[in-house]
Coordinates of C-alpha atoms and ligand atoms in Angstrom, one line a residue:
X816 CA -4.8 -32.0 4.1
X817 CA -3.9 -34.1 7.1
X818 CA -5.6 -33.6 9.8
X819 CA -4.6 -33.8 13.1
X820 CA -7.5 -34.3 16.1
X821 CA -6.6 -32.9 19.9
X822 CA -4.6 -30.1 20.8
X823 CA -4.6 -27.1 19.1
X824 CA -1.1 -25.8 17.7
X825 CA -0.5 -22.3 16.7
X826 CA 1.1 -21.3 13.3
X827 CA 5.0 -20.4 13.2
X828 CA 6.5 -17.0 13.9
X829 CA 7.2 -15.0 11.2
X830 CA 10.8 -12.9 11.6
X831 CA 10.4 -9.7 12.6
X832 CA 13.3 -7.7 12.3
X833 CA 14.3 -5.1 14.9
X834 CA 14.4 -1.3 13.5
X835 CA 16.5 1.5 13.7
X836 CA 15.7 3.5 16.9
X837 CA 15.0 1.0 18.8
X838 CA 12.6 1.2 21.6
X839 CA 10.2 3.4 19.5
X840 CA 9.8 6.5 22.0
X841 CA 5.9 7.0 21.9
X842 CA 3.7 5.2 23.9
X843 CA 0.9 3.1 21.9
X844 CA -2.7 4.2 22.5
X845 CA -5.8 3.0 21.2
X846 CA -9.4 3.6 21.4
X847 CA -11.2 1.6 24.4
X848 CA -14.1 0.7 23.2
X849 CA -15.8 1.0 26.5
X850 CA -15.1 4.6 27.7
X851 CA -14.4 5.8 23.8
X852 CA -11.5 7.3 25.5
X853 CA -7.5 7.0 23.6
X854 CA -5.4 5.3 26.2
X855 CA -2.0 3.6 26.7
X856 CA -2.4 0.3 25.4
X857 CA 0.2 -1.4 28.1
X858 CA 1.3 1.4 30.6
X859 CA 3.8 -0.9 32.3
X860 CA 6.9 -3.3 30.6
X861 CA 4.5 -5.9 29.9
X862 CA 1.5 -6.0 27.3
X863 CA -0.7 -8.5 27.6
X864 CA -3.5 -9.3 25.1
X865 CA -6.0 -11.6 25.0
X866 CA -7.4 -11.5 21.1
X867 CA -10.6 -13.9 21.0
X868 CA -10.3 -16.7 18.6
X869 CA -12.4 -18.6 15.7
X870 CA -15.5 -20.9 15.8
X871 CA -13.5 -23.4 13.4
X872 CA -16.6 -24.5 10.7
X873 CA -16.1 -22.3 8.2
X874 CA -12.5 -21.0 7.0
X875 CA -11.3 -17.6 7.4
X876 CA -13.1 -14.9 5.8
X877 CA -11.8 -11.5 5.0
X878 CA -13.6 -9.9 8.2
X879 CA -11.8 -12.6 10.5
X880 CA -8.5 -12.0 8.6
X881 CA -9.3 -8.1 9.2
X882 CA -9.4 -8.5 13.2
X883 CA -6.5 -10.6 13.4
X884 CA -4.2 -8.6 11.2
X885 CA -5.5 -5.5 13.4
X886 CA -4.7 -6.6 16.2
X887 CA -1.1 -8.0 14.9
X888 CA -0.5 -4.2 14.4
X889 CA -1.0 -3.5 18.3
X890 CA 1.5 -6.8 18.6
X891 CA 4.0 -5.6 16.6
X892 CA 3.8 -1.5 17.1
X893 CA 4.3 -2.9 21.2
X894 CA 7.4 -4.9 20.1
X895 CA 9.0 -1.9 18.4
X896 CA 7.8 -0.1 21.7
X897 CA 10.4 -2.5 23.2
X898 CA 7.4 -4.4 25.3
X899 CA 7.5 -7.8 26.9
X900 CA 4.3 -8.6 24.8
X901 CA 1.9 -11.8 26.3
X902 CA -0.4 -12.8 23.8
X903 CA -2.7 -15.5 24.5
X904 CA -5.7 -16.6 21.9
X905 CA -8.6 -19.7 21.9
X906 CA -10.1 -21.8 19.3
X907 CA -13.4 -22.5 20.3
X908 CA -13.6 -26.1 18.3
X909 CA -16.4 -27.2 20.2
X910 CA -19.7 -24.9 20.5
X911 CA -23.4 -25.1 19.0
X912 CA -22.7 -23.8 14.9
X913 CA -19.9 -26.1 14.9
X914 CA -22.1 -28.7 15.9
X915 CA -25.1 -28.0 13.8
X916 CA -22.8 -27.4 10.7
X917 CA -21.1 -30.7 11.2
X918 CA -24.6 -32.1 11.5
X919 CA -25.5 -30.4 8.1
X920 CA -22.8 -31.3 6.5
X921 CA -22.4 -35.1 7.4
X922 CA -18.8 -34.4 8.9
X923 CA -17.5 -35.4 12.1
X924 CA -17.2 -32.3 14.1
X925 CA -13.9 -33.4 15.2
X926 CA -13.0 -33.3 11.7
X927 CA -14.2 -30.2 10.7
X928 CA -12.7 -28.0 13.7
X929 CA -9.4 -29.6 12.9
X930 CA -9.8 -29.2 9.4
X931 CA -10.5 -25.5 9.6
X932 CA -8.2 -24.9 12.1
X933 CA -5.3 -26.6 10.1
X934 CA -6.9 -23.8 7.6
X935 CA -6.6 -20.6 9.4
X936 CA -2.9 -21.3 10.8
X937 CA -2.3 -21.5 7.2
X938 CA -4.0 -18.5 6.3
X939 CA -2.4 -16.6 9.3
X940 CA 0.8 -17.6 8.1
X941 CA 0.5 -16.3 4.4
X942 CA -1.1 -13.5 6.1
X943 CA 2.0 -12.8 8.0
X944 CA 0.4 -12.4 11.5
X945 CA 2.6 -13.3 14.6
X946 CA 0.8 -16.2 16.2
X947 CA -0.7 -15.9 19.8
X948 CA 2.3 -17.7 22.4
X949 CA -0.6 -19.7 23.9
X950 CA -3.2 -20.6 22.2
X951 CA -5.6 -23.3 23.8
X952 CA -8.5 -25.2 22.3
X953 CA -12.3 -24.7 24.1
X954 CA -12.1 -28.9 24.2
X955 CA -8.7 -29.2 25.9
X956 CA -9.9 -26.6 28.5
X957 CA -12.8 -28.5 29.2
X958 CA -11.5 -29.9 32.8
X959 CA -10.3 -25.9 34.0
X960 CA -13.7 -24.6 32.2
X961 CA -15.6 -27.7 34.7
X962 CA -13.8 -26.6 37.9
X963 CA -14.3 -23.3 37.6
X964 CA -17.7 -23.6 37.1
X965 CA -18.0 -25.4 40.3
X966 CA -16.0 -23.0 42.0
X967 CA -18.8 -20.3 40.7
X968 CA -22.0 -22.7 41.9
X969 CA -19.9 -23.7 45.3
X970 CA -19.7 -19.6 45.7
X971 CA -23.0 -19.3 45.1
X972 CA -22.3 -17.0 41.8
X973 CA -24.0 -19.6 39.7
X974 CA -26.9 -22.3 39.9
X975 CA -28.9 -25.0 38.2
X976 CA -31.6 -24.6 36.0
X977 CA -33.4 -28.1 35.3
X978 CA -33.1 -29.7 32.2
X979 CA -35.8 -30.9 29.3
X980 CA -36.6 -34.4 29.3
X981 CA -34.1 -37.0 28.0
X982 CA -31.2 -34.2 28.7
X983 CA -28.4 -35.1 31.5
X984 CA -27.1 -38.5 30.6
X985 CA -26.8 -40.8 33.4
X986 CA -27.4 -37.9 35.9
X987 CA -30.5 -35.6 34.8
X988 CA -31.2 -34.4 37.8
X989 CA -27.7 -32.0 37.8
X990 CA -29.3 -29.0 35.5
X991 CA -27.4 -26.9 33.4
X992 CA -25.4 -24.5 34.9
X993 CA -26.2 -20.4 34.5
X994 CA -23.9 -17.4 35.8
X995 CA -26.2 -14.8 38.6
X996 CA -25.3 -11.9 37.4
X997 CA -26.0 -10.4 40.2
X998 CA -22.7 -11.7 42.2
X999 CA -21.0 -9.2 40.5
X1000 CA -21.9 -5.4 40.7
X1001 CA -19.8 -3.9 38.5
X1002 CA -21.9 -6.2 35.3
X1003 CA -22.5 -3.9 32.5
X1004 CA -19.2 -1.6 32.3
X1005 CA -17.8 -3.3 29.4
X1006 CA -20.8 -1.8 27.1
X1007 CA -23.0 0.1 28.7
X1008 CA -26.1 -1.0 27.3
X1009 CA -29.3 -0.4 28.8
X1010 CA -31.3 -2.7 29.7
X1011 CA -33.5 -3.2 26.5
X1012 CA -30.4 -3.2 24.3
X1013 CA -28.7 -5.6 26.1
X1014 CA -31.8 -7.9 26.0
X1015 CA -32.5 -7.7 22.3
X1016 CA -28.7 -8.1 21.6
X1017 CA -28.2 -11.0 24.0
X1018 CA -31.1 -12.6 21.8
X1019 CA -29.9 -11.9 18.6
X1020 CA -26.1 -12.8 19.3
X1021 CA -26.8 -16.7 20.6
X1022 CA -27.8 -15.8 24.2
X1023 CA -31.6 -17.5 25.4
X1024 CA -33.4 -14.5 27.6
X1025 CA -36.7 -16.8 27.4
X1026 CA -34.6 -20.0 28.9
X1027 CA -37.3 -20.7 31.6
X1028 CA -35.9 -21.4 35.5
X1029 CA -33.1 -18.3 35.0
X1030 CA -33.2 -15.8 37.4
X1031 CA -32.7 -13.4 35.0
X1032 CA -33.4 -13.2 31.4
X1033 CA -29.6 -12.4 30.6
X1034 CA -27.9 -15.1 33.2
X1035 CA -25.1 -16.5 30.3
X1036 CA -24.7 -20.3 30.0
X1037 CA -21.5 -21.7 32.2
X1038 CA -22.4 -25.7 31.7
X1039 CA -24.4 -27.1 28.9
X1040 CA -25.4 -31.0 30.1
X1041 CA -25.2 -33.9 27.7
X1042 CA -27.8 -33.7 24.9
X1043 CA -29.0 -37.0 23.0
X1044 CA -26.4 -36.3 20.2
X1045 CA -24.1 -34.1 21.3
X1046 CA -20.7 -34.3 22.9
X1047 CA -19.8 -34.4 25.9
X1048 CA -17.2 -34.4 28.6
X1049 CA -16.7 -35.5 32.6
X1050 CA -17.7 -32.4 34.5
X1051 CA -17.3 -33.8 37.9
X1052 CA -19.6 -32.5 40.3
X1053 CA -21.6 -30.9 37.1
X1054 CA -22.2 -34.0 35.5
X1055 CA -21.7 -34.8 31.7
X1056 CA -21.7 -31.8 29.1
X1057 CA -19.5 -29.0 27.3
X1058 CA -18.4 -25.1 28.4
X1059 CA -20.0 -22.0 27.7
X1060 CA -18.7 -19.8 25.2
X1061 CA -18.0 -17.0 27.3
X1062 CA -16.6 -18.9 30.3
X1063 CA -14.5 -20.7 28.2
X1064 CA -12.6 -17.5 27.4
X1065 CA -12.6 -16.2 31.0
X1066 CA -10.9 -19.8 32.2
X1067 CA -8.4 -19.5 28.5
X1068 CA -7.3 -15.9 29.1
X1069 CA -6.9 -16.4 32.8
X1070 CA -5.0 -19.6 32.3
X1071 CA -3.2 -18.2 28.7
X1072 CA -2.0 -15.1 30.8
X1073 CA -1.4 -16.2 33.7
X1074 CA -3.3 -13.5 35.4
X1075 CA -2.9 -13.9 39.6
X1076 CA -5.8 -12.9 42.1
X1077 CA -7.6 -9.7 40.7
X1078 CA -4.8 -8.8 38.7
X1079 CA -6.1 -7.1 35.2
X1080 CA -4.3 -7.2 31.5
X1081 CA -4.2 -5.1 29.1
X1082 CA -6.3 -5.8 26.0
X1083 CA -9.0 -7.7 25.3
X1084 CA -9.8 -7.4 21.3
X1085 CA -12.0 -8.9 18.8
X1086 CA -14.2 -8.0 16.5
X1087 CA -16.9 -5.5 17.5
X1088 CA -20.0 -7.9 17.5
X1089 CA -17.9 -9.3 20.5
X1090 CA -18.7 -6.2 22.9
X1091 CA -21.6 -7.5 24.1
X1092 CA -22.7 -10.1 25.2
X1093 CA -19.1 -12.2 24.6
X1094 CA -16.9 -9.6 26.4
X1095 CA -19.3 -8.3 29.1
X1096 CA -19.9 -11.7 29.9
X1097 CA -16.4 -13.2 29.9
X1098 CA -15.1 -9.9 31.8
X1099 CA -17.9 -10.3 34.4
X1100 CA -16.9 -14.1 34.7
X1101 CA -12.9 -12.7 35.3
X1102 CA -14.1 -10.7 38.0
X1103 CA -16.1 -13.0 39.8
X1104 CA -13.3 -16.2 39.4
X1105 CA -10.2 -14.3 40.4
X1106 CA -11.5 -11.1 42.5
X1107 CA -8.5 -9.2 44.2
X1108 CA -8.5 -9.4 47.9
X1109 CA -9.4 -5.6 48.5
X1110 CA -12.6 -6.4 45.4
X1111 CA -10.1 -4.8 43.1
X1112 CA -12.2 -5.4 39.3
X1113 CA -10.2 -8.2 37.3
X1114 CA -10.5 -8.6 33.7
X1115 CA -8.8 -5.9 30.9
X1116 CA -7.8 -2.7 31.7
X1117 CA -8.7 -1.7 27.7
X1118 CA -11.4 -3.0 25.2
X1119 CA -10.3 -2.8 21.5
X1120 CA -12.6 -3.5 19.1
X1121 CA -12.2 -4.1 15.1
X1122 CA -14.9 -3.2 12.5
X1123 CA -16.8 -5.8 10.5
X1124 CA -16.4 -5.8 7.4
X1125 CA -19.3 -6.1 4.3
X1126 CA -19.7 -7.8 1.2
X1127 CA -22.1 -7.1 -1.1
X1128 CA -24.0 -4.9 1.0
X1129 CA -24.5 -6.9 3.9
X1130 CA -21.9 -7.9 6.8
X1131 CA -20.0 -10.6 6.1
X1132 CA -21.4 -13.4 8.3
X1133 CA -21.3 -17.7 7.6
X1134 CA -25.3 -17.5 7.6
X1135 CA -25.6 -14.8 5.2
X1136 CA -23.3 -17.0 2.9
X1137 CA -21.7 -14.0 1.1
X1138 CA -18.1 -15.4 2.4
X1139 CA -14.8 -13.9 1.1
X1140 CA -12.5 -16.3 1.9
X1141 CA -8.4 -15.4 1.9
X1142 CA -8.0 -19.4 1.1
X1143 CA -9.5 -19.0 -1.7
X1144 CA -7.7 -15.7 -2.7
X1145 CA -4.7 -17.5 -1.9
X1146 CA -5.9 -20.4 -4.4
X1147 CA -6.4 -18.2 -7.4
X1148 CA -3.2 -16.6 -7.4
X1149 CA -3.4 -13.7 -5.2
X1150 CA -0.4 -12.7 -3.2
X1151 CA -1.0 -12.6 0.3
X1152 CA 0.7 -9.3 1.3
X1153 CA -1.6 -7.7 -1.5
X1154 CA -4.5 -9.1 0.6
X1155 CA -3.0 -7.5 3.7
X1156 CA -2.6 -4.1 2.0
X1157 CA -6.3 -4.5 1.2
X1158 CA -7.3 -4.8 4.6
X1159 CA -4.3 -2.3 6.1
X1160 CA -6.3 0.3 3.3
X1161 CA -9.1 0.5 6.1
X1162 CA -8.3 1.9 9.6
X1163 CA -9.2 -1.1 11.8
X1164 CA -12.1 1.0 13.9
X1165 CA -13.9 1.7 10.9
X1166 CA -16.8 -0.7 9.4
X1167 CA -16.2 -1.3 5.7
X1168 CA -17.2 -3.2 2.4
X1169 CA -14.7 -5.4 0.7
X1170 CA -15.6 -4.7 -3.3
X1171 CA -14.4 -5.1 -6.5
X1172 CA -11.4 -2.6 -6.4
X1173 CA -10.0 -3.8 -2.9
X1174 CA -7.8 -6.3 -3.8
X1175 CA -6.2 -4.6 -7.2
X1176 CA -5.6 -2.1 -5.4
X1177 CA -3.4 -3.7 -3.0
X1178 CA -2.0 -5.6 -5.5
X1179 CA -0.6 -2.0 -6.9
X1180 CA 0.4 -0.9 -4.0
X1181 CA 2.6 -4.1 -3.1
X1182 CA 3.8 -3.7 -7.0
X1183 CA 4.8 0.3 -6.2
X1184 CA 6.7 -0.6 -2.6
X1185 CA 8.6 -3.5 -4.1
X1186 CA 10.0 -1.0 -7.3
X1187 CA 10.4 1.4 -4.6
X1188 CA 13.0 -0.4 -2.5
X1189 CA 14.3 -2.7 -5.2
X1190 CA 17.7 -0.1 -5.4
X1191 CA 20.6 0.0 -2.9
X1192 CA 20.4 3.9 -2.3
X1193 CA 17.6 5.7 -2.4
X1194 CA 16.1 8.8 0.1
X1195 CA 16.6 8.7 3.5
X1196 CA 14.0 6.6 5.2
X1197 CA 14.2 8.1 9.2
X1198 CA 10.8 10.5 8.5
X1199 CA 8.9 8.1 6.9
X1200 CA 9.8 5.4 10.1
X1201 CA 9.0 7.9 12.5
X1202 CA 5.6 8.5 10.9
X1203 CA 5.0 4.8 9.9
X1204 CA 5.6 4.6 14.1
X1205 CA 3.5 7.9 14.5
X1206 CA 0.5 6.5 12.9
X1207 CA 0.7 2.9 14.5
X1208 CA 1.2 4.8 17.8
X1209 CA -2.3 6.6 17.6
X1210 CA -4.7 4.3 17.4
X1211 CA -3.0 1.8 15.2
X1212 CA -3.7 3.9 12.0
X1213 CA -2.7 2.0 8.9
X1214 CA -3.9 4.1 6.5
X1215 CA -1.9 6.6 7.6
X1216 CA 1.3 5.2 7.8
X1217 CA 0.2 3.5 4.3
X1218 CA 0.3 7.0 3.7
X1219 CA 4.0 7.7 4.8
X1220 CA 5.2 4.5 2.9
X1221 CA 3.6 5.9 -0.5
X1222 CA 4.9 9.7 -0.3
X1223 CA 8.0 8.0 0.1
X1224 CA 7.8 5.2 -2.7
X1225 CA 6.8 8.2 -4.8
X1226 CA 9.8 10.1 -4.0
X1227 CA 11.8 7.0 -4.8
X1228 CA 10.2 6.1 -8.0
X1229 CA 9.6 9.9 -9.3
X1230 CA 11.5 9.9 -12.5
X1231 CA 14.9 12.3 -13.3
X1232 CA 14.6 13.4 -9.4
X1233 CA 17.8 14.3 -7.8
X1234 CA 19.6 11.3 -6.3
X1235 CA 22.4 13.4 -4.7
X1236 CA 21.1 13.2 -1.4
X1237 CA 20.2 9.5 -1.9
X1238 CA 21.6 6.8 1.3
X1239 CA 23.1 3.8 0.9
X1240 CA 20.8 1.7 2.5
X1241 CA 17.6 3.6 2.7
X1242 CA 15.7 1.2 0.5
X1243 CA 16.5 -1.5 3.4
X1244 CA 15.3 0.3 6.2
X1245 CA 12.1 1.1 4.5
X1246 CA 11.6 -2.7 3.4
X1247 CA 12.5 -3.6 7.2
X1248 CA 10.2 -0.9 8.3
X1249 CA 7.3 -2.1 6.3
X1250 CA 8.1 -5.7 7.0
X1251 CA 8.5 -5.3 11.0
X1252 CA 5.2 -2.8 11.6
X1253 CA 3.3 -3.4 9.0
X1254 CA 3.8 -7.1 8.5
X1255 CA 4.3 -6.8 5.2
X1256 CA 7.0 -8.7 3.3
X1257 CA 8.2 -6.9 0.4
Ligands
LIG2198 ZN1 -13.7 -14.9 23.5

């Protein structure tokens, strides 16, 4: 695979063909994770999402493949919706697994981000999912990441905590840089943990409560100086050394969106091991860069959130090692609609176990839709598009418009039925249907 070092490039756009009835007429609503309310997704003519990207050292597993296909659904249910859809997305191919895998490994990190990245475009493309319009690298934000952060010590909103010996480069005296929470009140609305929760998560989800020199135990990481070993970029006034994971996503949505002076979007997503700390953090950092000039709260509007999914009992996680990987699915053979039906199976809130019987099972499925609307006439498609809408429209629920394809594959296929009804056509509009909303190519 040639690999190609720098700036990250996003996958091509798969057509999506425009349906009959265009602008669908309902709203789209989904579940925000953070009041557990059903809201409008994008109330105004614009939807802007900001869908949280991959670590690049290990290739795309089905949970990954599961969040982005998920949130491909809001995508594509808000084009049919007739929405100006932003959609902006980060690789984050610098960062400490990357590093300590490319360690392990013996490859150049370089390499291995690229390498993986090169991967899951491909992936994303056999997958079908329509590719983010910006989508920015944690390494080529590095200068935007650095001036923010000084912006936030020059404010006061964050400060230096001394570093170990031999850490800093040529200028050890410059700490690392740490977010005060305290600059901004409204910290903690994303998840609503309480205090003890939101300690033992931040520990167990990368964060360092015991760093000594915070001022708080949960203070996130802004600046990370030089470490013997590690790389490092020009941080100006920071001095050598690398973004924070959250920050970086603050400065990439901001930036990827385009989002003006306390001006909000509309959906932040990821998977749900994201809520906290990744999302509080990265919203609190919104609201504290680009604060509106009556206070009004930056950040998104909505938090959507997308089950993980399990594998042989146990989450599906790089260190656990129990990987299901749609490369390799691809590699044997496996058609990757059939691997979308798998995951579309599952409604994308829900937490779930890939097994044994997912993937034949979208395998028959894709089998069924393709005999279905392999004839010129057939019956009328218009219900099953308004339901296949219907279900995308509340809460983007797959497995219920799966549903509303089936009943009418079933009608299609159901032998000596009476065809005297049949449309010319209908098999078309159902195929488009499928395709368009469901990203499925039949
Ligand atoms: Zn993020």
């Amino acid at each position: 695979m040639a690999v190609i070092v720098g700036r990250v490039h996003a996958w091509p756009t798969p057509q999506v063909p425009q349906l009959p009835g265009f602008p669908a007429p309902a709203p789209v609503r989904v579940h925000d994770s953070s009041t557990g309310e059903l809201v409008e997704a994008a109330p105004g003519p614009q939807a802007r999402l900001y869908a949280c990207g991959i670590t690049p050292y290990d290739a795309t597993h089905i949970g990954h493949a599961n969040t982005y296909v998920a949130f491909d659904l809001l995508v594509r249910a808000w084009r049919d919706a007739g929405k100006d859809v932003v959609y902006a997305s980060n690789v984050t191919d610098v960062d400490d697994p990357l590093l300590e895998r490319a360690a392990a490994t013996g490859v150049d990190w370089r390499e291995l981000a690229a390498s993986q990245t090169a991967l899951f475009c491909e992936d994303m493309t056999a997958l079908g999912v329509v590719p983010p319009a910006t989508w920015t690298g944690a390494v080529e934000s590095v200068p935007d990441v650095a001036r923010a952060v000084a912006d936030l010590v020059e404010s006061g909103a964050a400060y230096r905590v001394p570093l170990e010996p031999g850490a800093g480069g040529s200028t050890p005296e410059l700490g690392d840089v740490y977010a005060d929470l305290t600059a901004d009140p409204r910290f903690g609305t994303v998840a609503h943990l309480d205090r003890e929760e939101a300690l033992a998560t931040f520990a167990e989800r990368g964060g360092d409560p015991g760093r000594e020199g915070k001022k708080d135990p949960l203070d996130p990481l802004l600046w990370r100086r030089e470490r013997p070993g590690e790389p490092a970029w020009d941080g100006g006034k920071l001095g050598s050394g690398r973004p924070g994971w959250h920050i970086e996503c603050a400065v990439i949505a901001r930036d990827g969106l385009g989002l003006a002076a306390g001006e909000r979007f509309d959906v932040q997503g990821g998977g749900s091991d994201l809520l906290f700390p990744h999302h509080e953090m990265s919203t609190s950092h919104l609201r504290v860069l680009c604060p509106g000039p009556e206070g009004e709260p930056a950040g998104a509007r909505t938090h959507v959130h997308a089950g993980l999914v399990a594998y042989q009992g146990e989450k599906m996680s790089k260190s656990l090692g129990n990987l299901v990987l749609v490369s390799r699915l691809r590699d044997a053979g496996h058609d990757p609609m059939a691997i979308r039906l798998a995951l579309l199976a599952h409604h994308y809130r829900t937490e779930w176990e890939w097994d044994e019987t997912s993937l034949p099972a979208g395998e028959a499925r894709l089998v069924r839709w393709r005999d279905a609307v392999s004839g010129n006439g057939g019956p009328s498609a218009d219900a099953t598009l308004a339901a296949v809408r219907a279900a995308l429209a509340d809460d983007l629920d797959a497995p219920a418009a799966l549903a509303a394809v089936d009943a009418w594959a079933d009608l299609s296929l159901a032998p000596s039925r009476d065809t005297s009804a049949d449309e010319e056509g209908a098999p078309g509009i159902m195929a488009r249907t499928v395709n368009a909303l469901l990203g499925v190519r039949l």
